[in-house]
PDB file of C-alpha atoms in Angstrom:
ATOM      1  CA  MET A   1     -65.513 182.961  31.259  1.00  0.00           C
ATOM      2  CA  GLY A   2     -69.345 183.113  30.899  1.00  0.00           C
ATOM      3  CA  ALA A   3     -71.794 185.383  30.953  1.00  0.00           C
ATOM      4  CA  GLN A   4     -74.949 185.909  32.484  1.00  0.00           C
ATOM      5  CA  ARG A   5     -78.423 185.262  30.280  1.00  0.00           C
ATOM      6  CA  TRP A   6     -81.984 185.934  29.835  1.00  0.00           C
ATOM      7  CA  ARG A   7     -85.212 185.108  27.534  1.00  0.00           C
ATOM      8  CA  GLY A   8     -88.356 186.108  28.953  1.00  0.00           C
ATOM      9  CA  LEU A   9     -91.575 187.948  27.664  1.00  0.00           C
ATOM     10  CA  PRO A  10     -92.496 189.926  24.590  1.00  0.00           C
ATOM     11  CA  SER A  11     -91.074 194.259  26.352  1.00  0.00           C
ATOM     12  CA  GLY A  12     -92.814 195.557  28.539  1.00  0.00           C
ATOM     13  CA  ASN A  13     -95.045 192.392  28.862  1.00  0.00           C
ATOM     14  CA  LEU A  14     -95.672 191.853  32.526  1.00  0.00           C
ATOM     15  CA  SER A  15     -98.895 189.752  31.801  1.00  0.00           C
ATOM     16  CA  ASN A  16     -97.756 186.761  32.895  1.00  0.00           C
ATOM     17  CA  CYS A  17     -95.289 188.758  35.727  1.00  0.00           C
ATOM     18  CA  PRO A  18     -97.734 190.128  38.292  1.00  0.00           C
ATOM     19  CA  ASN A  19     -96.574 193.054  40.693  1.00  0.00           C
ATOM     20  CA  GLY A  20     -92.960 192.596  39.242  1.00  0.00           C
ATOM     21  CA  SER A  21     -90.747 195.469  38.327  1.00  0.00           C
ATOM     22  CA  ARG A  22     -91.496 197.173  34.987  1.00  0.00           C
ATOM     23  CA  TRP A  23     -87.576 198.682  34.254  1.00  0.00           C
ATOM     24  CA  VAL A  24     -86.667 195.227  34.658  1.00  0.00           C
ATOM     25  CA  MET A  25     -89.262 193.797  32.089  1.00  0.00           C
ATOM     26  CA  GLU A  26     -88.133 196.429  29.815  1.00  0.00           C
ATOM     27  CA  VAL A  27     -84.909 196.404  29.887  1.00  0.00           C
ATOM     28  CA  PHE A  28     -84.047 192.832  30.321  1.00  0.00           C
ATOM     29  CA  ASN A  29     -87.618 190.688  29.963  1.00  0.00           C
ATOM     30  CA  GLU A  30     -86.991 189.813  33.620  1.00  0.00           C
ATOM     31  CA  CYS A  31     -89.500 188.818  35.745  1.00  0.00           C
ATOM     32  CA  ALA A  32     -88.334 190.533  38.832  1.00  0.00           C
ATOM     33  CA  GLN A  33     -91.597 190.391  41.151  1.00  0.00           C
ATOM     34  CA  ASP A  34     -89.527 190.813  44.932  1.00  0.00           C
ATOM     35  CA  GLY A  35     -86.371 192.399  46.158  1.00  0.00           C
ATOM     36  CA  ARG A  36     -84.542 188.836  45.823  1.00  0.00           C
ATOM     37  CA  ASP A  37     -84.973 188.634  41.935  1.00  0.00           C
ATOM     38  CA  ILE A  38     -83.957 191.966  41.670  1.00  0.00           C
ATOM     39  CA  ALA A  39     -80.534 191.209  43.751  1.00  0.00           C
ATOM     40  CA  SER A  40     -80.158 188.530  40.968  1.00  0.00           C
ATOM     41  CA  VAL A  41     -80.859 191.149  38.452  1.00  0.00           C
ATOM     42  CA  VAL A  42     -78.273 193.321  39.692  1.00  0.00           C
ATOM     43  CA  LEU A  43     -75.572 190.402  40.390  1.00  0.00           C
ATOM     44  CA  GLY A  44     -75.896 189.065  37.372  1.00  0.00           C
ATOM     45  CA  LEU A  45     -75.266 192.363  35.735  1.00  0.00           C
ATOM     46  CA  VAL A  46     -72.064 193.096  37.886  1.00  0.00           C
ATOM     47  CA  SER A  47     -70.624 189.403  36.884  1.00  0.00           C
ATOM     48  CA  ILE A  48     -71.466 190.634  32.916  1.00  0.00           C
ATOM     49  CA  PHE A  49     -69.061 193.677  33.809  1.00  0.00           C
ATOM     50  CA  CYS A  50     -66.268 191.635  35.972  1.00  0.00           C
ATOM     51  CA  PHE A  51     -65.880 189.199  33.000  1.00  0.00           C
ATOM     52  CA  ALA A  52     -65.845 191.326  30.196  1.00  0.00           C
ATOM     53  CA  ALA A  53     -63.096 193.376  32.388  1.00  0.00           C
ATOM     54  CA  ALA A  54     -60.992 190.543  33.190  1.00  0.00           C
ATOM     55  CA  SER A  55     -58.876 190.477  30.047  1.00  0.00           C
ATOM     56  CA  PHE A  56     -57.491 193.989  29.748  1.00  0.00           C
ATOM     57  CA  PRO A  57     -54.922 193.362  32.687  1.00  0.00           C
ATOM     58  CA  GLN A  58     -53.539 190.646  30.764  1.00  0.00           C
ATOM     59  CA  PHE A  59     -53.177 192.430  28.346  1.00  0.00           C
ATOM     60  CA  TYR A  60     -51.587 194.860  29.650  1.00  0.00           C
ATOM     61  CA  GLN A  61     -49.573 191.926  32.103  1.00  0.00           C
ATOM     62  CA  GLY A  62     -48.703 190.181  28.893  1.00  0.00           C
ATOM     63  CA  CYS A  63     -47.544 193.679  26.765  1.00  0.00           C
ATOM     64  CA  LYS A  64     -45.150 194.754  29.591  1.00  0.00           C
ATOM     65  CA  THR A  65     -43.229 191.329  30.805  1.00  0.00           C
ATOM     66  CA  GLY A  66     -43.139 190.451  27.148  1.00  0.00           C
ATOM     67  CA  ILE A  67     -43.307 186.316  28.047  1.00  0.00           C
ATOM     68  CA  MET A  68     -47.055 186.430  27.320  1.00  0.00           C
ATOM     69  CA  ASP A  69     -45.791 182.790  25.392  1.00  0.00           C
ATOM     70  CA  ARG A  70     -44.293 181.304  29.177  1.00  0.00           C
ATOM     71  CA  ALA A  71     -46.531 182.201  31.563  1.00  0.00           C
ATOM     72  CA  LEU A  72     -49.680 181.496  29.818  1.00  0.00           C
ATOM     73  CA  SER A  73     -50.970 177.789  29.401  1.00  0.00           C
ATOM     74  CA  ILE A  74     -52.261 177.745  25.385  1.00  0.00           C
ATOM     75  CA  TYR A  75     -54.602 175.231  25.878  1.00  0.00           C
ATOM     76  CA  PHE A  76     -55.583 177.322  29.332  1.00  0.00           C
ATOM     77  CA  LEU A  77     -56.372 179.777  26.332  1.00  0.00           C
ATOM     78  CA  LEU A  78     -57.846 177.524  23.039  1.00  0.00           C
ATOM     79  CA  GLY A  79     -60.437 176.174  26.733  1.00  0.00           C
ATOM     80  CA  TRP A  80     -61.402 179.136  27.735  1.00  0.00           C
ATOM     81  CA  LEU A  81     -62.251 180.202  23.801  1.00  0.00           C
ATOM     82  CA  GLY A  82     -63.634 176.961  23.364  1.00  0.00           C
ATOM     83  CA  GLY A  83     -66.049 177.299  25.958  1.00  0.00           C
ATOM     84  CA  ASP A  84     -66.543 181.177  25.182  1.00  0.00           C
ATOM     85  CA  LEU A  85     -67.979 179.533  21.587  1.00  0.00           C
ATOM     86  CA  LEU A  86     -70.125 177.989  22.942  1.00  0.00           C
ATOM     87  CA  ASN A  87     -71.587 179.923  24.657  1.00  0.00           C
ATOM     88  CA  LEU A  88     -72.591 182.385  21.707  1.00  0.00           C
ATOM     89  CA  ILE A  89     -73.613 179.129  19.695  1.00  0.00           C
ATOM     90  CA  GLY A  90     -76.462 178.546  22.963  1.00  0.00           C
ATOM     91  CA  SER A  91     -77.119 182.466  22.904  1.00  0.00           C
ATOM     92  CA  PHE A  92     -78.056 181.691  19.486  1.00  0.00           C
ATOM     93  CA  LEU A  93     -80.090 178.774  19.862  1.00  0.00           C
ATOM     94  CA  ALA A  94     -82.008 180.199  22.884  1.00  0.00           C
ATOM     95  CA  ASP A  95     -82.923 183.452  20.425  1.00  0.00           C
ATOM     96  CA  GLN A  96     -80.932 185.768  23.007  1.00  0.00           C
ATOM     97  CA  LEU A  97     -81.742 189.620  23.870  1.00  0.00           C
ATOM     98  CA  PRO A  98     -79.423 191.357  21.734  1.00  0.00           C
ATOM     99  CA  LEU A  99     -77.035 192.429  24.516  1.00  0.00           C
ATOM    100  CA  GLN A 100     -76.694 188.952  25.639  1.00  0.00           C
ATOM    101  CA  VAL A 101     -76.141 188.458  22.055  1.00  0.00           C
ATOM    102  CA  TYR A 102     -73.489 191.049  21.381  1.00  0.00           C
ATOM    103  CA  THR A 103     -71.373 190.255  25.277  1.00  0.00           C
ATOM    104  CA  ALA A 104     -70.698 186.814  24.256  1.00  0.00           C
ATOM    105  CA  VAL A 105     -69.504 188.197  20.552  1.00  0.00           C
ATOM    106  CA  TYR A 106     -67.755 190.783  22.872  1.00  0.00           C
ATOM    107  CA  TYR A 107     -66.066 187.294  24.420  1.00  0.00           C
ATOM    108  CA  VAL A 108     -65.254 185.825  22.022  1.00  0.00           C
ATOM    109  CA  LEU A 109     -63.068 188.374  19.851  1.00  0.00           C
ATOM    110  CA  ALA A 110     -61.298 189.146  23.408  1.00  0.00           C
ATOM    111  CA  ASP A 111     -60.321 185.331  23.649  1.00  0.00           C
ATOM    112  CA  LEU A 112     -58.820 185.520  20.002  1.00  0.00           C
ATOM    113  CA  VAL A 113     -56.885 189.096  21.078  1.00  0.00           C
ATOM    114  CA  MET A 114     -55.192 187.234  24.184  1.00  0.00           C
ATOM    115  CA  LEU A 115     -54.253 184.453  21.356  1.00  0.00           C
ATOM    116  CA  SER A 116     -52.942 186.319  18.969  1.00  0.00           C
ATOM    117  CA  LEU A 117     -50.977 188.153  21.685  1.00  0.00           C
ATOM    118  CA  TYR A 118     -49.669 185.097  22.956  1.00  0.00           C
ATOM    119  CA  GLY A 119     -49.061 183.978  19.047  1.00  0.00           C
ATOM    120  CA  TYR A 120     -47.065 187.182  18.701  1.00  0.00           C
ATOM    121  CA  TYR A 121     -44.783 186.557  22.011  1.00  0.00           C
ATOM    122  CA  LYS A 122     -43.795 182.910  21.207  1.00  0.00           C
ATOM    123  CA  VAL A 123     -43.152 183.682  17.371  1.00  0.00           C
ATOM    124  CA  LYS A 124     -41.136 186.990  19.380  1.00  0.00           C
ATOM    125  CA  ASN A 125     -39.320 185.397  21.774  1.00  0.00           C
ATOM    126  CA  ARG A 126     -38.637 182.014  19.658  1.00  0.00           C
ATOM    127  CA  GLY A 127     -38.064 182.706  16.746  1.00  0.00           C
ATOM    128  CA  ARG A 128     -40.001 182.033  13.156  1.00  0.00           C
ATOM    129  CA  GLY A 129     -40.112 178.344  13.369  1.00  0.00           C
ATOM    130  CA  PHE A 130     -43.132 178.410  15.100  1.00  0.00           C
ATOM    131  CA  ALA A 131     -44.894 181.104  12.946  1.00  0.00           C
ATOM    132  CA  ALA A 132     -46.653 179.165  11.093  1.00  0.00           C
ATOM    133  CA  PRO A 133     -48.660 176.619  13.645  1.00  0.00           C
ATOM    134  CA  ILE A 134     -49.743 180.106  15.919  1.00  0.00           C
ATOM    135  CA  ASN A 135     -50.984 181.252  12.567  1.00  0.00           C
ATOM    136  CA  ALA A 136     -52.119 178.848  11.494  1.00  0.00           C
ATOM    137  CA  ALA A 137     -54.642 178.079  14.356  1.00  0.00           C
ATOM    138  CA  PHE A 138     -55.141 182.105  14.787  1.00  0.00           C
ATOM    139  CA  VAL A 139     -56.494 182.230  11.453  1.00  0.00           C
ATOM    140  CA  PHE A 140     -58.452 178.925  11.536  1.00  0.00           C
ATOM    141  CA  LEU A 141     -60.308 179.874  15.057  1.00  0.00           C
ATOM    142  CA  SER A 142     -60.860 183.648  12.921  1.00  0.00           C
ATOM    143  CA  LEU A 143     -62.291 181.957  10.597  1.00  0.00           C
ATOM    144  CA  GLY A 144     -64.029 179.482  12.487  1.00  0.00           C
ATOM    145  CA  THR A 145     -65.796 182.414  14.691  1.00  0.00           C
ATOM    146  CA  VAL A 146     -66.894 184.297  11.592  1.00  0.00           C
ATOM    147  CA  TRP A 147     -68.889 181.067   9.641  1.00  0.00           C
ATOM    148  CA  THR A 148     -69.815 180.447  13.028  1.00  0.00           C
ATOM    149  CA  VAL A 149     -71.635 183.909  13.186  1.00  0.00           C
ATOM    150  CA  SER A 150     -73.134 184.486  10.132  1.00  0.00           C
ATOM    151  CA  LEU A 151     -74.550 180.877  10.483  1.00  0.00           C
ATOM    152  CA  LEU A 152     -75.915 181.155  13.858  1.00  0.00           C
ATOM    153  CA  GLY A 153     -77.081 184.990  12.355  1.00  0.00           C
ATOM    154  CA  ARG A 154     -79.249 183.818   9.469  1.00  0.00           C
ATOM    155  CA  GLY A 155     -80.133 181.041  11.189  1.00  0.00           C
ATOM    156  CA  ALA A 156     -81.464 183.508  14.321  1.00  0.00           C
ATOM    157  CA  ALA A 157     -83.780 185.443  11.659  1.00  0.00           C
ATOM    158  CA  VAL A 158     -86.290 182.698  11.081  1.00  0.00           C
ATOM    159  CA  ALA A 159     -89.513 182.329  12.968  1.00  0.00           C
ATOM    160  CA  GLN A 160     -89.182 180.837  16.045  1.00  0.00           C
ATOM    161  CA  GLU A 161     -92.177 179.677  18.491  1.00  0.00           C
ATOM    162  CA  PRO A 162     -93.534 181.947  21.004  1.00  0.00           C
ATOM    163  CA  ALA A 163     -92.263 181.217  24.197  1.00  0.00           C
ATOM    164  CA  ALA A 164     -93.431 182.750  27.792  1.00  0.00           C
ATOM    165  CA  PHE A 165     -91.519 183.430  31.009  1.00  0.00           C
ATOM    166  CA  LYS A 166     -89.935 180.679  31.656  1.00  0.00           C
ATOM    167  CA  GLY A 167     -86.988 182.848  34.481  1.00  0.00           C
ATOM    168  CA  ARG A 168     -82.922 183.066  33.959  1.00  0.00           C
ATOM    169  CA  SER A 169     -80.731 180.921  32.958  1.00  0.00           C
ATOM    170  CA  LEU A 170     -77.712 180.825  30.314  1.00  0.00           C
ATOM    171  CA  LEU A 171     -78.470 178.948  27.891  1.00  0.00           C
ATOM    172  CA  SER A 172     -82.712 178.944  28.949  1.00  0.00           C
ATOM    173  CA  ALA A 173     -85.821 177.620  26.708  1.00  0.00           C
ATOM    174  CA  GLY A 174     -89.211 178.071  26.444  1.00  0.00           C
ATOM    175  CA  GLY A 175     -92.180 176.573  27.658  1.00  0.00           C
ATOM    176  CA  ASP A 176     -95.965 177.284  27.765  1.00  0.00           C
ATOM    177  CA  GLU A 177     -96.190 174.917  31.046  1.00  0.00           C
ATOM    178  CA  LEU A 178     -95.543 176.275  34.341  1.00  0.00           C
ATOM    179  CA  GLY A 179     -94.634 173.398  37.138  1.00  0.00           C
ATOM    180  CA  PRO A 180     -91.999 170.382  37.167  1.00  0.00           C
ATOM    181  CA  LYS A 181     -91.821 169.215  33.838  1.00  0.00           C
ATOM    182  CA  PRO A 182     -89.761 167.438  31.862  1.00  0.00           C
ATOM    183  CA  PHE A 183     -86.511 169.043  29.459  1.00  0.00           C
ATOM    184  CA  SER A 184     -88.145 170.172  25.661  1.00  0.00           C
ATOM    185  CA  LYS A 185     -85.834 169.761  23.362  1.00  0.00           C
ATOM    186  CA  SER A 186     -84.257 172.739  23.078  1.00  0.00           C
ATOM    187  CA  GLU A 187     -84.137 173.054  26.503  1.00  0.00           C
ATOM    188  CA  ILE A 188     -81.609 169.523  26.182  1.00  0.00           C
ATOM    189  CA  ILE A 189     -79.359 171.487  22.980  1.00  0.00           C
ATOM    190  CA  GLY A 190     -79.422 174.583  25.390  1.00  0.00           C
ATOM    191  CA  PHE A 191     -78.165 171.562  28.568  1.00  0.00           C
ATOM    192  CA  THR A 192     -75.820 170.128  26.078  1.00  0.00           C
ATOM    193  CA  ILE A 193     -74.130 173.282  24.955  1.00  0.00           C
ATOM    194  CA  GLY A 194     -73.918 174.515  28.769  1.00  0.00           C
ATOM    195  CA  SER A 195     -72.600 171.249  30.333  1.00  0.00           C
ATOM    196  CA  VAL A 196     -69.487 170.800  27.543  1.00  0.00           C
ATOM    197  CA  SER A 197     -69.147 174.789  27.386  1.00  0.00           C
ATOM    198  CA  SER A 198     -68.680 173.719  31.603  1.00  0.00           C
ATOM    199  CA  VAL A 199     -66.251 171.342  31.245  1.00  0.00           C
ATOM    200  CA  LEU A 200     -64.001 173.331  28.716  1.00  0.00           C
ATOM    201  CA  TYR A 201     -64.144 176.022  30.997  1.00  0.00           C
ATOM    202  CA  LEU A 202     -62.685 173.824  34.018  1.00  0.00           C
ATOM    203  CA  CYS A 203     -60.285 172.225  31.982  1.00  0.00           C
ATOM    204  CA  SER A 204     -59.079 175.326  30.777  1.00  0.00           C
ATOM    205  CA  ARG A 205     -57.531 175.709  34.936  1.00  0.00           C
ATOM    206  CA  LEU A 206     -55.470 172.762  35.549  1.00  0.00           C
ATOM    207  CA  PRO A 207     -53.124 173.673  32.478  1.00  0.00           C
ATOM    208  CA  GLN A 208     -52.473 177.329  33.877  1.00  0.00           C
ATOM    209  CA  ILE A 209     -52.289 175.266  37.518  1.00  0.00           C
ATOM    210  CA  TYR A 210     -49.672 173.041  36.050  1.00  0.00           C
ATOM    211  CA  THR A 211     -47.908 176.048  33.539  1.00  0.00           C
ATOM    212  CA  ASN A 212     -47.767 177.879  36.965  1.00  0.00           C
ATOM    213  CA  TYR A 213     -45.726 174.879  39.022  1.00  0.00           C
ATOM    214  CA  LYS A 214     -44.004 173.967  36.383  1.00  0.00           C
ATOM    215  CA  ARG A 215     -42.315 177.414  36.196  1.00  0.00           C
ATOM    216  CA  LYS A 216     -42.093 178.255  40.125  1.00  0.00           C
ATOM    217  CA  SER A 217     -44.122 181.965  39.033  1.00  0.00           C
ATOM    218  CA  THR A 218     -46.659 183.483  38.356  1.00  0.00           C
ATOM    219  CA  ILE A 219     -44.709 186.144  36.507  1.00  0.00           C
ATOM    220  CA  GLY A 220     -46.357 187.768  33.584  1.00  0.00           C
ATOM    221  CA  VAL A 221     -49.395 186.590  34.762  1.00  0.00           C
ATOM    222  CA  SER A 222     -52.261 189.081  36.021  1.00  0.00           C
ATOM    223  CA  TYR A 223     -53.781 187.879  38.885  1.00  0.00           C
ATOM    224  CA  SER A 224     -56.692 190.447  38.383  1.00  0.00           C
ATOM    225  CA  LEU A 225     -57.968 188.781  35.582  1.00  0.00           C
ATOM    226  CA  PHE A 226     -58.712 185.284  37.736  1.00  0.00           C
ATOM    227  CA  ALA A 227     -59.702 188.006  40.821  1.00  0.00           C
ATOM    228  CA  LEU A 228     -62.317 189.845  38.438  1.00  0.00           C
ATOM    229  CA  VAL A 229     -63.297 185.951  36.859  1.00  0.00           C
ATOM    230  CA  MET A 230     -63.270 184.598  40.452  1.00  0.00           C
ATOM    231  CA  LEU A 231     -65.625 187.755  41.567  1.00  0.00           C
ATOM    232  CA  GLY A 232     -67.936 187.431  38.776  1.00  0.00           C
ATOM    233  CA  ASN A 233     -68.147 183.832  39.294  1.00  0.00           C
ATOM    234  CA  LEU A 234     -69.352 184.157  42.422  1.00  0.00           C
ATOM    235  CA  LEU A 235     -72.000 186.898  41.751  1.00  0.00           C
ATOM    236  CA  TYR A 236     -72.905 184.747  39.060  1.00  0.00           C
ATOM    237  CA  GLY A 237     -73.412 181.663  41.367  1.00  0.00           C
ATOM    238  CA  LEU A 238     -75.314 183.667  44.102  1.00  0.00           C
ATOM    239  CA  SER A 239     -77.890 186.054  41.265  1.00  0.00           C
ATOM    240  CA  VAL A 240     -78.845 182.260  40.200  1.00  0.00           C
ATOM    241  CA  LEU A 241     -79.340 180.695  43.344  1.00  0.00           C
ATOM    242  CA  LEU A 242     -81.455 183.871  44.831  1.00  0.00           C
ATOM    243  CA  LYS A 243     -83.784 183.939  41.570  1.00  0.00           C
ATOM    244  CA  ASN A 244     -87.031 182.800  42.896  1.00  0.00           C
ATOM    245  CA  PRO A 245     -88.397 179.741  41.090  1.00  0.00           C
ATOM    246  CA  GLU A 246     -92.055 179.424  38.867  1.00  0.00           C
ATOM    247  CA  PRO A 247     -94.593 179.079  40.230  1.00  0.00           C
ATOM    248  CA  GLY A 248     -94.668 175.300  41.578  1.00  0.00           C
ATOM    249  CA  GLN A 249     -92.113 174.623  40.618  1.00  0.00           C
ATOM    250  CA  GLY A 250     -89.471 173.281  43.669  1.00  0.00           C
ATOM    251  CA  GLU A 251     -86.197 174.783  44.426  1.00  0.00           C
ATOM    252  CA  GLY A 252     -84.782 170.883  43.569  1.00  0.00           C
ATOM    253  CA  VAL A 253     -86.200 171.830  39.562  1.00  0.00           C
ATOM    254  CA  TYR A 254     -84.695 175.150  39.628  1.00  0.00           C
ATOM    255  CA  VAL A 255     -81.500 173.795  40.259  1.00  0.00           C
ATOM    256  CA  LEU A 256     -81.149 170.895  38.104  1.00  0.00           C
ATOM    257  CA  HIS A 257     -82.311 173.488  35.084  1.00  0.00           C
ATOM    258  CA  HIS A 258     -79.156 175.649  36.272  1.00  0.00           C
ATOM    259  CA  LEU A 259     -76.510 172.953  37.027  1.00  0.00           C
ATOM    260  CA  PRO A 260     -74.531 172.942  34.417  1.00  0.00           C
ATOM    261  CA  TRP A 261     -73.766 176.565  34.415  1.00  0.00           C
ATOM    262  CA  LEU A 262     -73.653 176.110  38.476  1.00  0.00           C
ATOM    263  CA  VAL A 263     -71.327 173.783  38.347  1.00  0.00           C
ATOM    264  CA  GLY A 264     -68.918 175.412  35.360  1.00  0.00           C
ATOM    265  CA  SER A 265     -69.309 178.817  37.326  1.00  0.00           C
ATOM    266  CA  LEU A 266     -68.355 177.583  41.026  1.00  0.00           C
ATOM    267  CA  GLY A 267     -66.204 174.525  39.756  1.00  0.00           C
ATOM    268  CA  VAL A 268     -64.485 177.275  37.916  1.00  0.00           C
ATOM    269  CA  LEU A 269     -64.187 179.477  41.377  1.00  0.00           C
ATOM    270  CA  SER A 270     -62.945 177.035  43.302  1.00  0.00           C
ATOM    271  CA  LEU A 271     -60.086 176.043  40.260  1.00  0.00           C
ATOM    272  CA  ASP A 272     -58.966 179.699  40.384  1.00  0.00           C
ATOM    273  CA  VAL A 273     -58.843 180.158  44.461  1.00  0.00           C
ATOM    274  CA  VAL A 274     -56.009 177.269  43.500  1.00  0.00           C
ATOM    275  CA  ILE A 275     -54.271 179.322  41.221  1.00  0.00           C
ATOM    276  CA  SER A 276     -54.869 182.845  43.937  1.00  0.00           C
ATOM    277  CA  PHE A 277     -52.575 180.021  46.382  1.00  0.00           C
ATOM    278  CA  GLN A 278     -50.027 179.661  43.741  1.00  0.00           C
ATOM    279  CA  PHE A 279     -49.581 183.890  43.040  1.00  0.00           C
ATOM    280  CA  LEU A 280     -48.691 184.197  46.935  1.00  0.00           C
ATOM    281  CA  ALA A 281     -46.552 180.564  47.182  1.00  0.00           C
ATOM    282  CA  TYR A 282     -44.603 182.109  44.008  1.00  0.00           C
ATOM    283  CA  ARG A 283     -44.809 185.737  44.707  1.00  0.00           C
ATOM    284  CA  ARG A 284     -41.224 185.570  47.245  1.00  0.00           C
ATOM    285  CA  GLY A 285     -37.862 185.008  46.310  1.00  0.00           C
ATOM    286  CA  ARG A 286     -39.104 185.802  42.495  1.00  0.00           C
ATOM    287  CA  PRO A 287     -36.391 187.024  39.610  1.00  0.00           C
ATOM    288  CA  SER A 288     -37.344 190.203  38.387  1.00  0.00           C
ATOM    289  CA  THR A 289     -39.284 190.310  34.517  1.00  0.00           C
ATOM    290  CA  ARG A 290     -36.294 191.184  32.750  1.00  0.00           C
ATOM    291  CA  GLU A 291     -34.553 187.988  34.409  1.00  0.00           C
ATOM    292  CA  GLU A 292     -37.001 185.502  33.646  1.00  0.00           C
ATOM    293  CA  ARG A 293     -37.313 186.729  30.200  1.00  0.00           C
ATOM    294  CA  ASP A 294     -33.154 186.302  29.842  1.00  0.00           C
ATOM    295  CA  ALA A 295     -33.903 182.420  31.253  1.00  0.00           C
ATOM    296  CA  LEU A 296     -36.895 181.564  29.581  1.00  0.00           C
ATOM    297  CA  LEU A 297     -35.368 182.537  26.832  1.00  0.00           C
ATOM    298  CA  GLY A 298     -31.727 181.321  27.173  1.00  0.00           C
ATOM    299  CA  GLU A 299     -32.964 177.551  28.271  1.00  0.00           C
ATOM    300  CA  PRO A 300     -32.920 174.309  26.376  1.00  0.00           C
ATOM    301  CA  GLY A 301     -35.919 173.024  25.128  1.00  0.00           C
ATOM    302  CA  ASP A 302     -37.997 175.813  23.451  1.00  0.00           C
ATOM    303  CA  ALA A 303     -39.472 173.571  21.713  1.00  0.00           C
ATOM    304  CA  LEU A 304     -41.878 172.652  24.514  1.00  0.00           C
ATOM    305  CA  GLU A 305     -45.189 173.634  24.619  1.00  0.00           C
ATOM    306  CA  SER A 306     -46.567 175.615  27.492  1.00  0.00           C
TER     307      SER A 306
END
């Protein structure tokens, strides 16, 4: 998953954004000087709603089929959570607007709900022998998230150096100079976090692709989850590419500053296309939900993880 992030001028300040859209500046602290910039902002907003809504179809599908522990790979869920946690950490480090911070917190909470459902059905379908490790992992992740949020919340209260408008990036940092310039220290930290986050998002898809292939089925997996994430990543990539570079900044430098998130979003999109083909390939001749549940619960080797 992933979220659109902004960092900009103090609210309502158009001094460094001549001819900019006032409503975009007041609401998002984003400099939108023409139709291309406004389209970028709108696409970014729609991508946020796509990512935010993506988990709900899987919640419903998991409860409906009761085989969520077999349908989804635990490594897929953990990789997704890891990417969202880094996204949350980066939003604090880059001093993002409250809307973006709250969105990042929501993504992490949605991931934890997904993991809790996975743990519930793992215990329910496989017996109490799996309860201890799953519950321990869930408690560890929950405590780690709470600790991280509280720690970063205290750090965010510390006064930070004033920043001038830098345009949009997921984990961008402020700078006083326009045009090509080397990465600042905070940009390097944000770039590194963004790169690791993108790698986690990418790697999370591979276990799910393998799980679908091993089962020769996608029952229990909601296609709407991947469809919404695909749409969100596509719109996010377009929103970044549509954004005008800063004055004096070339397209190549602009793309370089956004490269980790472009690679992450468009790379995840390509892997989700593979999963889409799996939904088509395993659509015909697949057993009913009840038949698959009975077969899964009765087959040998249940101790193996998905």
